[in-house]
């Protein structure tokens, strides 16, 4: 089928290639002219055939850029056409986008996409939300982007179902990564285990904690055994925050995912204000030592 694709960065560019490799005709637009097939959104839409519904897949940053792109497409597309938001949009934005497009007779599907830079080779996990008719219009594209086996779900007929599912997926991802990271730190901290990387590598087969994330961690450790080349600073894309907020809104206990999100915040502090307060209280009630500068090798353990 013919499809327009907006946003040709690491994900979007690889998706274009995977679709073309499977026989689809893709007209891509990006603000970078070196990546684009068309020099504007209008030119991209005009290049799509008029003999059937025009489908445009949007892969741009969530928030303002996605909203602006969809608003422009609302004026360029027509009755029966379809917009797919494949970015990491917050699920609460989807109904607003769907309502705006519906005023022009344009359908809307939200689709959470997972697979990163490996998706070109391995395929992408796709979680979509929207009506059966709208999903059917883009099903051939879903079939080409997903892995050979599994990897696609129509999460719900209400828009937002796809992005909500992807949000929870990313929240779980936060927690799994935090668990591996804490285990690695403990193994590194003792003088009992000689081959920490090999221990992690041994877990990749036959254990209940084997996973692709574990594979990727081992690959990173093979390149830099003690991760000396990295700073212990972790960003968050926002979906972990949204997951925890949704848990609060629905009174769902989410201890581990919330803790993994807060651990990322801790990683951004050179000197934790909260830990200063804890040190002061320990000194007040127990006379425990306080440090005016970071001690070599870290603080010695003591009981409160």
PDB file of N, CA and C in Angstrom, residues 165-178 213 240 243 254 256-257 260:
ATOM      1  N   UNK A 165      -1.171   1.116  26.633  1.00  0.00           N
ATOM      2  CA  UNK A 165      -0.477  -0.167  26.739  1.00  0.00           C
ATOM      3  C   UNK A 165       1.031   0.024  26.624  1.00  0.00           C
ATOM      4  N   UNK A 166       1.459   0.860  25.685  1.00  0.00           N
ATOM      5  CA  UNK A 166       2.892   1.116  25.523  1.00  0.00           C
ATOM      6  C   UNK A 166       3.454   1.839  26.742  1.00  0.00           C
ATOM      7  N   UNK A 167       2.672   2.710  27.351  1.00  0.00           N
ATOM      8  CA  UNK A 167       3.104   3.414  28.560  1.00  0.00           C
ATOM      9  C   UNK A 167       3.382   2.424  29.678  1.00  0.00           C
ATOM     10  N   UNK A 168       2.470   1.469  29.883  1.00  0.00           N
ATOM     11  CA  UNK A 168       2.671   0.469  30.926  1.00  0.00           C
ATOM     12  C   UNK A 168       3.881  -0.402  30.582  1.00  0.00           C
ATOM     13  N   UNK A 169       4.027  -0.750  29.319  1.00  0.00           N
ATOM     14  CA  UNK A 169       5.209  -1.492  28.865  1.00  0.00           C
ATOM     15  C   UNK A 169       6.485  -0.771  29.275  1.00  0.00           C
ATOM     16  N   UNK A 170       6.539   0.530  29.069  1.00  0.00           N
ATOM     17  CA  UNK A 170       7.743   1.280  29.402  1.00  0.00           C
ATOM     18  C   UNK A 170       7.943   1.387  30.908  1.00  0.00           C
ATOM     19  N   UNK A 171       6.840   1.458  31.662  1.00  0.00           N
ATOM     20  CA  UNK A 171       6.967   1.455  33.111  1.00  0.00           C
ATOM     21  C   UNK A 171       7.585   0.155  33.601  1.00  0.00           C
ATOM     22  N   UNK A 172       7.140  -0.961  33.049  1.00  0.00           N
ATOM     23  CA  UNK A 172       7.724  -2.261  33.396  1.00  0.00           C
ATOM     24  C   UNK A 172       9.204  -2.289  33.008  1.00  0.00           C
ATOM     25  N   UNK A 173       9.508  -1.723  31.856  1.00  0.00           N
ATOM     26  CA  UNK A 173      10.899  -1.655  31.394  1.00  0.00           C
ATOM     27  C   UNK A 173      11.781  -0.920  32.406  1.00  0.00           C
ATOM     28  N   UNK A 174      11.276   0.180  32.962  1.00  0.00           N
ATOM     29  CA  UNK A 174      12.025   0.910  33.990  1.00  0.00           C
ATOM     30  C   UNK A 174      12.393  -0.031  35.137  1.00  0.00           C
ATOM     31  N   UNK A 175      11.403  -0.795  35.605  1.00  0.00           N
ATOM     32  CA  UNK A 175      11.606  -1.640  36.773  1.00  0.00           C
ATOM     33  C   UNK A 175      12.571  -2.786  36.477  1.00  0.00           C
ATOM     34  N   UNK A 176      12.450  -3.402  35.313  1.00  0.00           N
ATOM     35  CA  UNK A 176      13.344  -4.507  34.960  1.00  0.00           C
ATOM     36  C   UNK A 176      14.783  -4.009  34.860  1.00  0.00           C
ATOM     37  N   UNK A 177      14.983  -2.869  34.205  1.00  0.00           N
ATOM     38  CA  UNK A 177      16.331  -2.324  34.089  1.00  0.00           C
ATOM     39  C   UNK A 177      16.917  -1.985  35.452  1.00  0.00           C
ATOM     40  N   UNK A 178      16.082  -1.435  36.345  1.00  0.00           N
ATOM     41  CA  UNK A 178      16.560  -1.087  37.680  1.00  0.00           C
ATOM     42  C   UNK A 178      17.001  -2.333  38.442  1.00  0.00           C
ATOM     43  N   UNK A 213      16.728  -7.342  27.366  1.00  0.00           N
ATOM     44  CA  UNK A 213      17.435  -6.318  28.131  1.00  0.00           C
ATOM     45  C   UNK A 213      18.702  -6.881  28.759  1.00  0.00           C
ATOM     46  N   UNK A 240       7.371   6.748  32.180  1.00  0.00           N
ATOM     47  CA  UNK A 240       7.394   6.222  33.539  1.00  0.00           C
ATOM     48  C   UNK A 240       6.586   7.090  34.479  1.00  0.00           C
ATOM     49  N   UNK A 243       2.916   6.495  33.832  1.00  0.00           N
ATOM     50  CA  UNK A 243       2.480   5.216  34.373  1.00  0.00           C
ATOM     51  C   UNK A 243       2.181   5.338  35.866  1.00  0.00           C
ATOM     52  N   UNK A 254       1.832   0.516  42.964  1.00  0.00           N
ATOM     53  CA  UNK A 254       2.885   0.351  41.957  1.00  0.00           C
ATOM     54  C   UNK A 254       4.237   0.633  42.599  1.00  0.00           C
ATOM     55  N   UNK A 256       7.260  -0.995  42.762  1.00  0.00           N
ATOM     56  CA  UNK A 256       8.534  -1.222  42.096  1.00  0.00           C
ATOM     57  C   UNK A 256       8.752  -0.237  40.953  1.00  0.00           C
ATOM     58  N   UNK A 257       7.733  -0.033  40.122  1.00  0.00           N
ATOM     59  CA  UNK A 257       7.880   0.898  39.005  1.00  0.00           C
ATOM     60  C   UNK A 257       8.083   2.317  39.522  1.00  0.00           C
ATOM     61  N   UNK A 260      11.646   2.665  40.696  1.00  0.00           N
ATOM     62  CA  UNK A 260      12.610   2.721  39.598  1.00  0.00           C
ATOM     63  C   UNK A 260      12.602   4.102  38.941  1.00  0.00           C
TER      64      UNK A 260
END
